[in-house]
Each structure stands twice: as C-alpha cells, then as structure tokens.
Short mmCIF file of C-alpha atoms and ligand atoms in Angstrom, two decimals:
data_model
loop_
_atom_site.label_atom_id
_atom_site.label_comp_id
_atom_site.label_asym_id
_atom_site.label_seq_id
_atom_site.Cartn_x
_atom_site.Cartn_y
_atom_site.Cartn_z
CA UNK A 133 101.99 54.05 104.15
CA UNK A 134 100.28 57.42 104.08
CA UNK A 135 101.22 59.22 100.91
CA UNK A 136 100.25 62.56 102.42
CA UNK A 137 103.32 62.15 104.63
CA UNK A 138 105.54 62.34 101.55
CA UNK A 139 104.47 65.97 101.07
CA UNK A 140 106.16 68.70 103.12
CA UNK A 141 104.23 69.75 106.22
CA UNK A 142 103.41 73.13 104.69
CA UNK A 143 101.65 71.41 101.79
CA UNK A 144 99.73 69.10 104.13
CA UNK A 145 98.59 72.19 106.07
CA UNK A 146 96.90 73.78 103.04
CA UNK A 147 93.11 74.02 103.17
CA UNK A 148 91.98 73.55 99.56
CA UNK A 149 90.30 76.45 97.73
CA UNK A 150 86.51 76.18 97.84
CA UNK A 151 85.06 77.16 94.47
CA UNK A 152 81.46 78.14 93.80
CA UNK A 153 79.18 75.17 93.18
CA UNK A 154 78.84 74.46 89.45
CA UNK A 155 75.30 74.55 88.00
CA UNK A 156 75.71 71.04 86.56
CA UNK A 157 76.48 69.64 90.02
CA UNK A 158 73.35 71.12 91.60
CA UNK A 159 71.30 69.91 88.62
CA UNK A 160 72.55 66.37 89.25
CA UNK A 161 71.89 66.59 92.97
CA UNK A 162 68.40 68.07 92.86
CA UNK A 163 67.20 66.98 89.42
CA UNK A 164 66.05 70.53 88.66
CA UNK A 165 66.86 72.96 85.87
CA UNK A 166 66.67 76.73 85.54
CA UNK A 167 69.30 77.17 88.23
CA UNK A 168 70.77 80.64 88.76
CA UNK A 169 74.46 80.75 89.72
CA UNK A 170 75.52 83.93 91.45
CA UNK A 171 78.50 82.40 93.18
CA UNK A 172 81.70 83.14 91.27
CA UNK A 173 81.52 86.77 90.16
CA UNK A 174 81.16 85.75 86.53
CA UNK A 175 79.86 88.07 83.83
CA UNK A 176 76.10 87.49 83.40
CA UNK A 177 76.31 88.80 79.82
CA UNK A 178 78.73 86.03 78.88
CA UNK A 179 81.68 87.05 76.73
CA UNK A 180 82.06 89.74 74.09
CA UNK A 181 80.80 88.49 70.68
CA UNK A 182 84.10 89.68 69.20
CA UNK A 183 85.99 87.46 71.64
CA UNK A 184 83.76 84.51 70.78
CA UNK A 185 84.44 85.03 67.05
CA UNK A 186 88.18 85.23 67.71
CA UNK A 187 88.04 81.96 69.63
CA UNK A 188 86.26 80.21 66.75
CA UNK A 189 88.95 81.41 64.39
CA UNK A 190 91.74 80.37 66.78
CA UNK A 191 90.35 76.84 67.10
CA UNK A 192 91.36 76.22 63.47
CA UNK A 193 95.00 76.26 64.60
CA UNK A 194 94.47 74.29 67.79
CA UNK A 195 96.96 71.58 66.75
CA UNK A 196 99.78 74.09 67.08
CA UNK A 197 101.43 75.17 70.31
CA UNK A 198 100.50 78.67 71.41
CA UNK A 199 102.93 81.58 71.10
CA UNK A 200 104.78 81.06 74.37
CA UNK A 201 105.61 84.75 74.54
CA UNK A 202 102.07 85.88 73.79
CA UNK A 203 103.37 88.54 71.43
CA UNK A 204 100.05 89.71 70.02
CA UNK A 205 98.29 89.93 73.37
CA UNK A 206 101.25 91.73 74.92
CA UNK A 207 101.23 94.09 71.95
CA UNK A 208 97.57 94.91 72.62
CA UNK A 209 98.45 95.60 76.25
CA UNK A 210 101.41 97.76 75.20
CA UNK A 211 99.04 99.85 73.09
CA UNK A 212 96.46 100.07 75.85
CA UNK A 213 98.76 100.89 78.76
CA UNK A 214 101.92 102.28 77.22
CA UNK A 215 104.17 99.84 79.08
CA UNK A 216 106.83 97.88 77.14
CA UNK A 217 106.63 94.13 76.44
CA UNK A 218 109.40 93.56 78.99
CA UNK A 219 107.07 94.69 81.78
CA UNK A 220 104.24 92.26 81.01
CA UNK A 221 103.69 88.72 82.26
CA UNK A 222 100.76 86.70 80.95
CA UNK A 223 99.05 84.19 83.19
CA UNK A 224 96.64 81.28 83.08
CA UNK A 225 94.13 83.50 84.83
CA UNK A 226 95.44 86.11 87.24
CA UNK A 227 95.54 83.34 89.83
CA UNK A 228 98.59 82.06 87.92
CA UNK A 229 100.26 85.47 88.29
CA UNK A 230 99.74 85.51 92.04
CA UNK A 231 101.45 82.12 92.16
CA UNK A 232 104.24 83.16 89.81
CA UNK A 233 105.05 86.08 92.08
CA UNK A 234 105.15 83.72 95.06
CA UNK A 235 107.22 81.07 93.26
CA UNK A 236 109.69 83.55 91.82
CA UNK A 237 110.47 85.40 95.03
CA UNK A 238 109.61 83.32 98.07
CA UNK A 239 111.51 80.60 99.80
CA UNK A 240 110.44 78.63 102.91
CA UNK A 241 110.47 80.89 105.94
CA UNK A 242 109.89 84.14 104.02
CA UNK A 243 107.08 86.33 105.31
CA UNK A 244 104.07 87.48 103.32
CA UNK A 245 101.50 90.02 104.46
CA UNK A 246 97.85 90.19 103.47
CA UNK A 247 94.62 91.34 105.07
CA UNK A 248 92.09 89.30 106.99
CA UNK A 249 89.09 88.56 104.73
CA UNK A 250 91.29 89.00 101.65
CA UNK A 251 91.14 86.80 98.56
CA UNK A 252 91.96 83.21 99.57
CA UNK A 253 94.60 82.62 96.90
CA UNK A 254 97.13 84.90 98.68
CA UNK A 255 97.35 82.46 101.57
CA UNK A 256 97.34 79.45 99.23
CA UNK A 257 100.15 80.78 97.02
CA UNK A 258 102.14 81.63 100.15
CA UNK A 259 101.68 78.23 101.77
CA UNK A 260 102.44 76.31 98.59
CA UNK A 261 106.03 77.56 98.66
CA UNK A 262 106.48 77.12 102.40
CA UNK A 263 106.45 80.84 103.16
CA UNK A 264 104.69 82.21 106.22
CA UNK A 265 101.54 84.28 105.81
CA UNK A 266 100.76 87.11 108.20
CA UNK A 267 97.07 88.01 108.17
CA UNK A 268 96.57 91.58 109.38
CA UNK A 269 93.21 92.30 111.08
CA UNK A 270 90.87 94.31 108.89
CA UNK A 271 89.92 97.93 109.43
CA UNK A 272 86.38 98.81 110.52
CA UNK A 273 83.99 97.80 107.76
CA UNK A 274 86.10 94.81 106.65
CA UNK A 275 88.53 96.83 104.47
CA UNK A 276 92.32 96.43 104.37
CA UNK A 277 94.05 98.35 107.18
CA UNK A 278 96.91 99.68 105.04
CA UNK A 279 98.86 101.43 107.83
CA UNK A 280 98.76 98.22 109.90
CA UNK A 281 99.78 96.16 106.86
CA UNK A 282 102.67 98.51 106.18
CA UNK A 283 103.82 98.22 109.78
CA UNK A 284 103.52 94.41 109.74
CA UNK A 285 105.45 94.19 106.47
CA UNK A 286 108.30 96.34 107.78
CA UNK A 287 108.50 94.75 111.22
CA UNK A 288 108.51 91.24 109.81
CA UNK A 289 110.71 92.09 106.84
CA UNK A 290 108.06 90.63 104.56
CA UNK A 291 109.03 89.92 100.96
CA UNK A 292 105.57 90.30 99.45
CA UNK A 293 102.41 92.15 100.44
CA UNK A 294 99.18 91.20 98.66
CA UNK A 295 96.63 93.99 98.32
CA UNK A 296 93.23 93.47 96.66
CA UNK A 297 91.44 96.53 95.30
CA UNK A 298 88.52 96.04 95.35
CA UNK A 299 88.80 93.03 97.62
CA UNK A 300 86.88 89.81 97.16
CA UNK A 301 84.71 88.70 99.03
CA UNK A 302 84.15 91.98 100.90
CA UNK A 303 83.99 94.39 97.93
CA UNK A 304 85.90 97.01 99.92
CA UNK A 305 87.87 99.72 98.13
CA UNK A 306 91.12 101.57 98.83
CA UNK A 307 91.55 105.10 97.45
CA UNK A 308 94.47 106.05 95.22
CA UNK A 309 95.72 108.40 97.96
CA UNK A 310 95.73 105.65 100.56
CA UNK A 311 97.48 103.25 98.20
CA UNK A 312 100.12 105.83 97.32
CA UNK A 313 100.80 106.60 100.97
CA UNK A 314 101.11 102.86 101.57
CA UNK A 315 103.58 102.40 98.70
CA UNK A 316 105.66 105.43 99.66
CA UNK A 317 106.09 104.16 103.20
CA UNK A 318 107.43 100.76 102.15
CA UNK A 319 111.10 100.03 101.44
CA UNK A 320 111.73 99.06 97.78
CA UNK A 321 112.76 95.51 98.68
CA UNK A 322 109.21 94.65 99.73
CA UNK A 323 107.17 93.66 96.68
CA UNK A 324 103.52 94.68 96.53
CA UNK A 325 101.10 92.65 94.43
CA UNK A 326 98.16 94.95 93.73
CA UNK A 327 95.37 92.64 92.59
CA UNK A 328 92.90 94.62 90.50
CA UNK A 329 90.63 91.79 89.32
CA UNK A 330 87.57 94.07 89.58
CA UNK A 331 89.19 97.29 88.37
CA UNK A 332 86.77 97.68 85.45
CA UNK A 333 83.82 97.85 87.86
CA UNK A 334 85.03 100.93 89.72
CA UNK A 335 82.72 103.95 89.42
CA UNK A 336 84.22 106.80 87.37
CA UNK A 337 84.95 108.95 90.40
CA UNK A 338 86.94 106.16 92.07
CA UNK A 339 89.16 105.19 89.14
CA UNK A 340 92.91 105.74 89.38
CA UNK A 341 95.88 105.12 87.11
CA UNK A 342 97.93 102.51 88.96
CA UNK A 343 99.86 101.72 85.77
CA UNK A 344 101.45 105.17 85.93
CA UNK A 345 102.72 104.31 89.43
CA UNK A 346 105.04 101.64 88.02
CA UNK A 347 107.57 104.36 87.20
CA UNK A 348 107.75 105.47 90.81
CA UNK A 349 107.58 102.00 92.36
CA UNK A 350 109.81 99.28 90.90
CA UNK A 351 108.46 96.97 93.63
CA UNK A 352 104.85 97.19 92.38
CA UNK A 353 103.20 94.26 90.57
CA UNK A 354 99.74 95.00 89.17
CA UNK A 355 97.60 91.98 88.31
CA UNK A 356 94.48 92.07 86.17
CA UNK A 357 92.21 89.46 84.66
CA UNK A 358 89.95 88.70 81.73
CA UNK A 359 87.78 86.51 83.98
CA UNK A 360 85.49 89.12 85.45
CA UNK A 361 84.36 92.16 83.40
CA UNK A 362 85.62 90.62 80.14
CA UNK A 363 83.57 87.47 80.73
CA UNK A 364 86.32 84.94 79.95
CA UNK A 365 86.58 83.08 83.28
CA UNK A 366 86.50 79.65 81.65
CA UNK A 367 89.44 80.45 79.35
CA UNK A 368 91.90 81.39 82.10
CA UNK A 369 93.84 84.49 81.08
CA UNK A 370 95.24 87.43 83.00
CA UNK A 371 98.30 89.67 83.02
CA UNK A 372 100.72 91.34 85.39
CA UNK A 373 102.50 94.66 84.87
CA UNK A 374 105.76 95.17 86.76
CA UNK A 375 109.40 96.27 86.57
CA UNK A 376 111.33 94.37 83.87
CA UNK A 377 113.54 92.57 86.40
CA UNK A 378 110.51 91.47 88.40
CA UNK A 379 108.84 90.42 85.16
CA UNK A 380 111.97 88.51 84.13
CA UNK A 381 111.91 86.46 87.35
CA UNK A 382 108.19 85.72 87.06
CA UNK A 383 108.68 84.56 83.49
CA UNK A 384 111.39 82.12 84.52
CA UNK A 385 109.04 80.11 86.70
CA UNK A 386 105.98 80.05 84.47
CA UNK A 387 105.13 77.13 82.22
CA UNK A 388 106.42 77.87 78.70
CA UNK A 389 102.87 77.70 77.31
CA UNK A 390 100.86 78.82 80.30
CA UNK A 391 98.29 80.75 78.28
CA UNK A 392 96.58 78.74 75.56
CA UNK A 393 96.18 80.00 72.01
CA UNK A 394 92.39 80.35 72.13
CA UNK A 395 92.64 82.42 75.30
CA UNK A 396 95.29 84.67 73.76
CA UNK A 397 93.15 85.33 70.69
CA UNK A 398 90.03 85.96 72.74
CA UNK A 399 91.83 88.35 75.08
CA UNK A 400 93.12 90.43 72.16
CA UNK A 401 89.58 90.78 70.80
CA UNK A 402 88.09 91.38 74.25
CA UNK A 403 90.51 94.23 74.96
CA UNK A 404 89.37 95.94 71.79
CA UNK A 405 85.67 95.58 72.58
CA UNK A 406 85.38 98.48 74.99
CA UNK A 407 81.64 98.76 74.41
CA UNK A 408 81.13 95.29 75.90
CA UNK A 409 82.99 96.26 79.05
CA UNK A 410 80.95 99.44 79.27
CA UNK A 411 77.71 97.48 78.90
CA UNK A 412 78.91 95.10 81.61
CA UNK A 413 79.71 98.01 83.89
CA UNK A 414 76.28 99.60 83.39
CA UNK A 415 74.44 96.33 83.95
CA UNK A 416 76.43 95.75 87.12
CA UNK A 417 75.66 99.20 88.45
CA UNK A 418 71.92 98.72 87.96
CA UNK A 419 72.06 95.19 89.38
CA UNK A 420 73.98 96.35 92.43
CA UNK A 421 71.22 98.87 93.21
CA UNK A 422 68.55 96.22 92.62
CA UNK A 423 70.21 93.74 94.98
CA UNK A 424 71.23 96.16 97.72
CA UNK A 425 67.75 97.75 97.68
CA UNK A 426 66.31 94.24 98.01
CA UNK A 427 68.64 93.38 100.90
CA UNK A 428 67.65 96.60 102.66
CA UNK A 429 63.98 95.81 102.15
CA UNK A 430 64.58 92.42 103.78
CA UNK A 431 66.31 94.14 106.69
CA UNK A 432 69.73 92.65 105.94
CA UNK A 433 73.08 94.33 106.49
CA UNK A 434 75.54 94.35 103.60
CA UNK A 435 79.05 95.66 102.93
CA UNK A 436 78.98 98.44 100.31
CA UNK A 437 80.77 96.86 97.35
CA UNK A 438 82.90 98.19 94.51
CA UNK A 439 82.96 94.88 92.64
CA UNK A 440 80.33 92.77 90.86
CA UNK A 441 79.19 91.04 94.07
CA UNK A 442 78.06 91.95 97.54
CA UNK A 443 78.45 90.28 100.94
CA UNK A 444 75.45 90.34 103.27
CA UNK A 445 74.96 89.22 106.86
CA UNK A 446 72.32 86.63 107.58
CA UNK A 447 71.58 84.46 110.62
CA UNK A 448 72.22 80.78 110.02
CA UNK A 449 74.20 81.52 106.88
CA UNK A 450 75.05 77.87 106.17
CA UNK A 451 71.43 76.75 106.42
CA UNK A 452 70.37 79.75 104.33
CA UNK A 453 72.89 78.80 101.67
CA UNK A 454 71.33 75.32 101.53
CA UNK A 455 67.79 76.68 101.43
CA UNK A 456 68.77 78.89 98.53
CA UNK A 457 70.30 75.89 96.71
CA UNK A 458 67.00 74.04 97.04
CA UNK A 459 65.27 77.06 95.59
CA UNK A 460 67.63 76.91 92.61
CA UNK A 461 69.97 79.77 93.52
CA UNK A 462 73.69 79.25 94.11
CA UNK A 463 75.45 81.91 96.19
CA UNK A 464 78.77 81.68 98.05
CA UNK A 465 79.25 80.91 101.74
CA UNK A 466 82.30 82.78 103.05
CA UNK A 467 82.86 81.12 106.41
CA UNK A 468 86.33 80.22 105.16
CA UNK A 469 87.03 83.97 105.03
CA UNK A 470 86.32 84.24 108.73
CA UNK A 471 82.85 85.52 107.94
CA UNK A 472 80.60 82.66 109.10
CA UNK A 473 77.48 84.85 109.30
CA UNK A 474 77.79 86.17 105.78
CA UNK A 475 77.00 85.07 102.24
CA UNK A 476 78.28 86.61 99.03
CA UNK A 477 76.07 87.04 95.98
CA UNK A 478 77.32 88.00 92.52
CA UNK A 479 75.38 90.57 90.53
CA UNK A 480 73.52 88.87 87.68
CA UNK A 481 70.99 89.81 85.04
CA UNK A 482 67.93 91.69 86.29
CA UNK A 483 65.84 88.49 86.17
CA UNK A 484 68.52 86.51 88.03
CA UNK A 485 68.79 89.17 90.73
CA UNK A 486 65.00 89.11 91.09
CA UNK A 487 65.02 85.31 91.40
CA UNK A 488 67.71 85.55 94.05
CA UNK A 489 65.78 88.14 96.05
CA UNK A 490 62.52 86.23 95.95
CA UNK A 491 64.30 82.98 96.90
CA UNK A 492 66.01 84.81 99.74
CA UNK A 493 62.69 86.15 101.00
CA UNK A 494 61.21 82.66 100.82
CA UNK A 495 64.19 81.16 102.65
CA UNK A 496 63.93 83.76 105.40
CA UNK A 497 60.24 82.94 105.83
CA UNK A 498 61.02 79.21 105.97
CA UNK A 499 63.54 79.95 108.68
CA UNK A 500 61.07 82.14 110.61
CA UNK A 501 58.46 79.40 110.40
CA UNK A 502 60.94 76.98 111.89
CA UNK A 503 61.07 74.67 108.91
CA UNK A 504 64.08 72.45 109.43
CA UNK A 505 67.19 72.60 107.39
C1 PLP B 23 88.50 86.18 90.67
C2 PLP B 23 89.68 86.80 91.32
C3 PLP B 23 90.98 86.64 90.84
C4 PLP B 23 91.44 85.74 89.79
O1 PLP B 23 90.69 85.22 88.90
P1 PLP B 23 91.33 84.53 87.62
O2 PLP B 23 90.16 83.90 87.02
O3 PLP B 23 92.37 83.56 88.08
O4 PLP B 23 91.93 85.62 86.82
C5 PLP B 23 92.01 87.32 91.44
N1 PLP B 23 91.81 88.11 92.47
C6 PLP B 23 90.59 88.29 92.98
C7 PLP B 23 90.45 89.22 94.13
C8 PLP B 23 89.51 87.64 92.43
O5 PLP B 23 88.30 87.78 92.98
#
C-alpha cells in the first residue's frame, strides 16, 4: 500500500518548504571550508551577548519543563508594548504563530488570501488545515496589491488575510497609511495576520506603530520574531499580539510547552539589549548599500528592499546559484516564489558581502565564457 494515500488529499498536495542550504551540508558535498551563508536572513552578528549569557544560565534548569505560559517573557513584552498578557501568544518561532492562527480559525473549505511572491508559510499553513489559498497577483514592483487583496477577501468571504511587511523574499514595504486604509475597508470578521518579521530593519522614516492599531482593529494579529534582528533563529521564538479572544483561541491549539525555557530566557534578555538591535540595524544599512551598489556595478536589477536581504534578477538563476555554491557562497533561489529568474541574498558582514560580490562577478564571467554548469 502507499502510505501517502492515508493522508488527506490537501496534505498530499503540499509542496514542502525549501530552506536555505546549511553550511555543514555544502562542506560535506564540496569538502571546502570558509563557506559564507547568505541564504536565510540570519543575523551576521550572531546573538546579543546578553542573550547568550541568559541561555547559559537557563541551561542549569534544563531538566525542568518550561513555564508553559511564558510569564516572564510576556511580562517583558507587556512593558515594551503596553499590551496586557491576555493579548500575547508566544510561538516556537513566528512560523508557529502563523500556523496557530490557521489551526485556530480555519476549517477545510475556508478561504485565505495572500499575495503572490509572499512568504511561503502562508500557503503551507493554509493547506495543512485543508483551507483554500487565494494568491492575489502582486502590484507593479512585486509588492502586495492591498486594494486587490481587500477585494478578494471580501468577495470570497475569506477568514484570514496574510500580509507581510516587509515581505520576504521581495523586501517590499507597505506604508502605514496603506495598511490602515486596507484594515478600515475590511469587515471585522476577516482576520488579518500582519507578519512583521523584519520590522526592526525599517528605516526611521518608515516606522509605524501597528501595536496601537490593535485598539481599533480587533481582527488584527501582529506577528514578530526573535529570529531575524535579534539573532536567535536557531532557538525558535516569536510572539503574536491580538485581541484577547483571538489570543484565547490561538492558545487553545498550541502545544502546552511550545516555547522552550532557554528560548524564553534568551528572548527576555534580547528584548532588553536595544543596543544590539541598533548595531544590527546599522550594519544592515551599510551592508545593503554595499550589496546594492555592487549589483548595480554588475549591471543587475534588484528590488529595493526594506529587510535584511535583497532579491536580484540574473539570467540562468539556477545555474548561477550552483556556481556560487562552488565558489563557497550560499544564496537562495526563489523559483518556488514564482520568481525563476531571481536569487535572494541576505545582508552579511562587510567581508561576507564582499565575498559574495566577487563570487558573483566570477560566476557571471564563467557564464559569459560559456563554461558549463
Ligand atoms: C523568517 C520569517 C518568518 C519566521 O521566522 P521564524 O524563525 O519562524 O520566526 C516569518 N515571516 C517572514 C516573512 C519571514 O521571513
């Protein structure tokens, strides 16, 4: 018998998430070291030293179950954002929160709206519960077309709309005014998950206070993560802010201990270390200029990005990806985002960005010289 047939058809239809290639895997394949990974939007500075110290302390109590309610971490978030405990859900990464929203509210046949080229997990979380995803074509420049998404959500009586700001892998940004107009035009029974995984990377003049919108919009779910600017991707911790009834439902479907004790301790310390986040932000800003200047010099088109990564267009993207691997640089192909001619590179340290640019130049020359790949 075929055991796949035991799974519902909507599970069999899922195309698995394609993560960035781990450094250790490429090391094994090529037998080389000194590999630069700019494939998963990780923090090139690592984690805050304060978070690392908190983790070492937390390990002493590793035999004990974590606080299933995450009291201390929620308390830190209460202090930071001024929202009560009852409005906070903690997640095993913000990926968990996207799934909790789907599991709590969707049933097979429900409709979910998201943008073309939007973060892949929206479709995965939707499919895993048998709901139907509606991918709305992007606006010019690969951004979310909010008016079209609003229309699609209303016409299809969608239950959830996923909005990424900035979006990954395109790096596109939606202004506070556009988001507010979008929210105001939606009926309150349509939930909006506003995924702000890269919020900390927004330039000062683009920042907005989405948390204050929760008062006006009981249907708004804001998700944030410690994986990106806080440098804790390996720990898996994120949080969602939403109306207490929405929060209540999300909490009913989560695992009782979904965020481990080391992650909780690290997140508390990381939240406090604002100077680390600032340093990360500054490094990213310089690196973004370095990489986009380099892409321009090489004559490549890119999508202006508000995150810690940038997508660029390159002929023979798949072959280029492989050439870059052989030169010791891991970037991310995004053909699965309907962008087969594009690659996405994360912003690294200055030396990593330089290695990427020189490898890219070399790979382009190899291609021009007709060297096979
Ligand atoms: C990386 C990312 C996330 C989630 O990352 P976690 O590590 O699960 O917190 C969520 N949304 C977007 C758009 C991302 O790029």
